[in-house]
Tab-separated table of C-alpha atoms in Angstrom:
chain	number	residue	atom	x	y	z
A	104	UNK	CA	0.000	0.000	0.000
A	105	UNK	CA	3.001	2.508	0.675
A	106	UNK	CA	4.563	1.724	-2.359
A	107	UNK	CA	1.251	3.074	-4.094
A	108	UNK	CA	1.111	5.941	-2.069
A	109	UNK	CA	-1.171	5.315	0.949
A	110	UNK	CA	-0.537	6.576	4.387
A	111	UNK	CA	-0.335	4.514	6.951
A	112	UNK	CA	-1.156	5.006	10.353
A	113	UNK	CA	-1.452	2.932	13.600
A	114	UNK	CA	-2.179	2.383	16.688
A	115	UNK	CA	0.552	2.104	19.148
A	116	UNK	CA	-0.943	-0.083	21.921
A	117	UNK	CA	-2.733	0.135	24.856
A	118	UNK	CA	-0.456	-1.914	27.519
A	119	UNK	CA	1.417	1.343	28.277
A	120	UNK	CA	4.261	-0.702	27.822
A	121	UNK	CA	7.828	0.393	26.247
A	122	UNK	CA	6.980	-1.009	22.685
A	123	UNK	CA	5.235	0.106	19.792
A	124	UNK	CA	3.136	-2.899	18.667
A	125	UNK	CA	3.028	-4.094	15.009
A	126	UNK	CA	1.811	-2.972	12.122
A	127	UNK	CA	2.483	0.528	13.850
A	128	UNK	CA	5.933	-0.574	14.429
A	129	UNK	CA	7.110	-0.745	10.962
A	130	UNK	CA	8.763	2.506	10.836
A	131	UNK	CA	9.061	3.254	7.061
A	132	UNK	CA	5.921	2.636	6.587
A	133	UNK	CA	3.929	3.353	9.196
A	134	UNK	CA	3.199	6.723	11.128
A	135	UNK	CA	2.561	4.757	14.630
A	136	UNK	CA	0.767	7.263	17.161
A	137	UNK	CA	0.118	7.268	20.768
A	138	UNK	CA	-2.725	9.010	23.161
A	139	UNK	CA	-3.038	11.462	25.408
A	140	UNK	CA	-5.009	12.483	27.915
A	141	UNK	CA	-7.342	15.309	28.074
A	142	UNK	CA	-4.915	17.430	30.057
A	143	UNK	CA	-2.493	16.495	27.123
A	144	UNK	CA	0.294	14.169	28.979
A	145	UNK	CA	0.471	11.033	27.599
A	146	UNK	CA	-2.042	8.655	28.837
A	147	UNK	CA	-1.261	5.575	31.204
A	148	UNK	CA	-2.454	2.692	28.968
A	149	UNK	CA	-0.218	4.038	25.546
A	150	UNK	CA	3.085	2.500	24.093
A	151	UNK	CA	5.762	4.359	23.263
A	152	UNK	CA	9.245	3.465	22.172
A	153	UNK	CA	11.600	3.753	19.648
A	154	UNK	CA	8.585	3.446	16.658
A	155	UNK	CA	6.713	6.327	17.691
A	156	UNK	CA	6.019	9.413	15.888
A	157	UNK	CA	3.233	11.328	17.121
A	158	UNK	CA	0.517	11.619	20.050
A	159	UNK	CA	-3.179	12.878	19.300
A	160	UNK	CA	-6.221	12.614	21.967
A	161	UNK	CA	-7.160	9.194	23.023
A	162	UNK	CA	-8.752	10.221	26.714
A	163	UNK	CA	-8.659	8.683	29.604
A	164	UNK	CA	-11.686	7.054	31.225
A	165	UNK	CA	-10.022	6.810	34.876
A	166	UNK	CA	-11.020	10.452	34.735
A	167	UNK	CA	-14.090	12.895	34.598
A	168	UNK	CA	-12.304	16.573	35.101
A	169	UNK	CA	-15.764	18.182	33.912
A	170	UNK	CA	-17.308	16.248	37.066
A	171	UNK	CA	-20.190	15.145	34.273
A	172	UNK	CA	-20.471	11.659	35.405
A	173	UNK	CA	-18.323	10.382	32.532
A	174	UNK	CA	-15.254	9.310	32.009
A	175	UNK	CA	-13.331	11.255	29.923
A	176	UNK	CA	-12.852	9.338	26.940
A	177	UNK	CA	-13.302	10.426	23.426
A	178	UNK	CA	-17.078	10.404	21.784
A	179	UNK	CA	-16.763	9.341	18.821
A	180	UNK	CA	-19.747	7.571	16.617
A	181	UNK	CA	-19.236	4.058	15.599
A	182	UNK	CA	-20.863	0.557	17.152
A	183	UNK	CA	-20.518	-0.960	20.406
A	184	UNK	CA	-20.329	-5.032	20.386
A	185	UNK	CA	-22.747	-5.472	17.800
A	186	UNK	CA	-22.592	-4.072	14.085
A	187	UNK	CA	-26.136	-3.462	14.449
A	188	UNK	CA	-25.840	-0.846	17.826
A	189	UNK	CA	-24.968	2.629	15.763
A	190	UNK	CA	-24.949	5.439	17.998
A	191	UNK	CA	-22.410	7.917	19.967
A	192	UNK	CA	-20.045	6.025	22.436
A	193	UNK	CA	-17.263	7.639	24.881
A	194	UNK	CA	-14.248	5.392	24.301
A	195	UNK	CA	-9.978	5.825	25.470
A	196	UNK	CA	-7.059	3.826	23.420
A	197	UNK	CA	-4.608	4.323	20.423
A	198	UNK	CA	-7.452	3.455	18.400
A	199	UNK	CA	-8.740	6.243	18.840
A	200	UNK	CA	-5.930	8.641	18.368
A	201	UNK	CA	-4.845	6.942	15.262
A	202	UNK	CA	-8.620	8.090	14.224
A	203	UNK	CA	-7.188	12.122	14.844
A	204	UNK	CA	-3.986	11.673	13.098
A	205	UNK	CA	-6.060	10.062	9.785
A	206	UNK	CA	-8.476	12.446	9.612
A	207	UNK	CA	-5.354	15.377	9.313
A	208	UNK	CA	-3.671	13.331	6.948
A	209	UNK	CA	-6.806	12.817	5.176
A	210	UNK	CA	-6.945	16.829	4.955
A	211	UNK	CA	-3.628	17.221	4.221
A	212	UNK	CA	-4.506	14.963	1.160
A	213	UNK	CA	-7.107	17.081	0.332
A	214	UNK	CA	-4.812	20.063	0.235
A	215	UNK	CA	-2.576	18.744	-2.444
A	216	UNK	CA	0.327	16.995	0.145
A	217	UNK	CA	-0.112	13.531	-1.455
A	218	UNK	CA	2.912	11.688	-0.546
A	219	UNK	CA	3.007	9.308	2.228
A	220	UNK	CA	6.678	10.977	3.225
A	221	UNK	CA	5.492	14.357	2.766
A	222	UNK	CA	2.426	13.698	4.663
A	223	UNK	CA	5.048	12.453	7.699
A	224	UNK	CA	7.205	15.489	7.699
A	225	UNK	CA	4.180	17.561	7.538
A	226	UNK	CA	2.740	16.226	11.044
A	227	UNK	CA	5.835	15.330	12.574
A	228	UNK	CA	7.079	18.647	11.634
A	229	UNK	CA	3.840	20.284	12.594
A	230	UNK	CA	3.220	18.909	15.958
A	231	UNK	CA	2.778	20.405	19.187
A	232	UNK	CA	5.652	19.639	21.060
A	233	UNK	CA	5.881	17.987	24.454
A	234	UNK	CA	7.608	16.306	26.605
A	235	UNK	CA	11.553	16.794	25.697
A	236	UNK	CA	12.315	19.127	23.212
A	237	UNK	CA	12.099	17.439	19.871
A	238	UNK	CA	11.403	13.768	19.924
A	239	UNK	CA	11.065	11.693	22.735
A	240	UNK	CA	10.144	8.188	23.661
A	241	UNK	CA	7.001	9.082	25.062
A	242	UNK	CA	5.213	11.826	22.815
A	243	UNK	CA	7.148	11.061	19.203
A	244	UNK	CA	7.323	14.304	17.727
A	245	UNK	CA	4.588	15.684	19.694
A	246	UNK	CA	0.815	16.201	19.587
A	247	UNK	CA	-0.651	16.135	16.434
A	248	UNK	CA	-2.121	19.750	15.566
A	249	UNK	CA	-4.673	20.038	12.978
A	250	UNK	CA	-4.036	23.571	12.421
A	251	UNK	CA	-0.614	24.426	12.196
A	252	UNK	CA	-0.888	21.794	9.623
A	253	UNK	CA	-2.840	23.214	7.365
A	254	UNK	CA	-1.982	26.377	7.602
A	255	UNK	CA	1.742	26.196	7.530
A	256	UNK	CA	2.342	27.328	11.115
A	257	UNK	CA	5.023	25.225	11.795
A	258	UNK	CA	6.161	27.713	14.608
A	259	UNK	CA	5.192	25.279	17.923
A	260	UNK	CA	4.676	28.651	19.980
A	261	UNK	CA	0.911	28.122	20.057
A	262	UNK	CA	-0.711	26.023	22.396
A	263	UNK	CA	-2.510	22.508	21.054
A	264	UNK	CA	-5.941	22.791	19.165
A	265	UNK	CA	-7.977	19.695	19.973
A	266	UNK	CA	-10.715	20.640	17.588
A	267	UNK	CA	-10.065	23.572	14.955
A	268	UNK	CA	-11.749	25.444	12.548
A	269	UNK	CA	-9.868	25.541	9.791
A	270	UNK	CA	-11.212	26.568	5.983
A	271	UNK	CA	-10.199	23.885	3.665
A	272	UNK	CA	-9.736	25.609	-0.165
């Protein structure tokens, strides 16, 4: 699929363990991202290692910071056991961050950055950095930031947009 030009992303795990998991873990291929929580540290349950290249929101149901009764996990609309159960459903994991970082690639697509490699550089280079200063074990290249990239603001000085607003031409 690479070799035709698809991205690739995955899911890092969710044993919090030192590790990227496979297919994430194939590093020329595959843009392998981890979670955070909603406070933006990395969250207990997500891999990290040598494979990882980015963090995006995957919540963290041992929490409820809004005091709502709810963990706070990441709503998201999809099925729950059965196929046949549509609806809205709070859920944590990679899975679910690896949902953030395809939709921006998906856009980046859109915007006429069609390489898999470009794609890369543009969210690695893009991301909201955390943790030490460039990459790091933990948060890859940082938190994946839907609006510095697609608008070129590759500066890092402004804080992490969870959900933007950003005009697509």
């Amino acid at each position: 699929a690479y070799s035709k030009g698809v991205v690739i992303v995955g899911a890092a795990g969710n044993e919090g363990k030192a590790g990227v998991i496979y297919p994430a873990a194939c590093d020329d291929y595959v843009i392998a991202v981890g979670a955070v929580g909603s406070d933006g540290s990395v969250a207990n349950y997500s891999n990290y290692g040598a494979s990882l290249d980015l963090t995006a929101p995957g919540g963290d149901m041992r929490l409820d910071r809004n005091r709502d009764g709810y963990g706070d996990g990441v709503v998201q609309q999809t099925f729950s056991g059965d196929p046949t159960n549509f609806g809205y459903y709070i859920y944590q994991g990679t899975s679910v961050a690896t949902a953030h970082v395809s939709g921006v690639s998906a856009l980046l697509i859109a915007n006429g950055i069609t390489s898999p490699d470009e794609v890369r550089q543009v969210l690695q280079g893009s991301a909201a950095d955390k943790g030490q200063k460039g990459w790091d074990a933990r948060y890859g290249w940082g938190m994946v930031d839907a609006y510095a990239a697609l608008s070129g603001d590759r500066s890092a000085t402004h804080p992490p947009r969870l959900a933007v607003d950003v005009s697509v031409k």
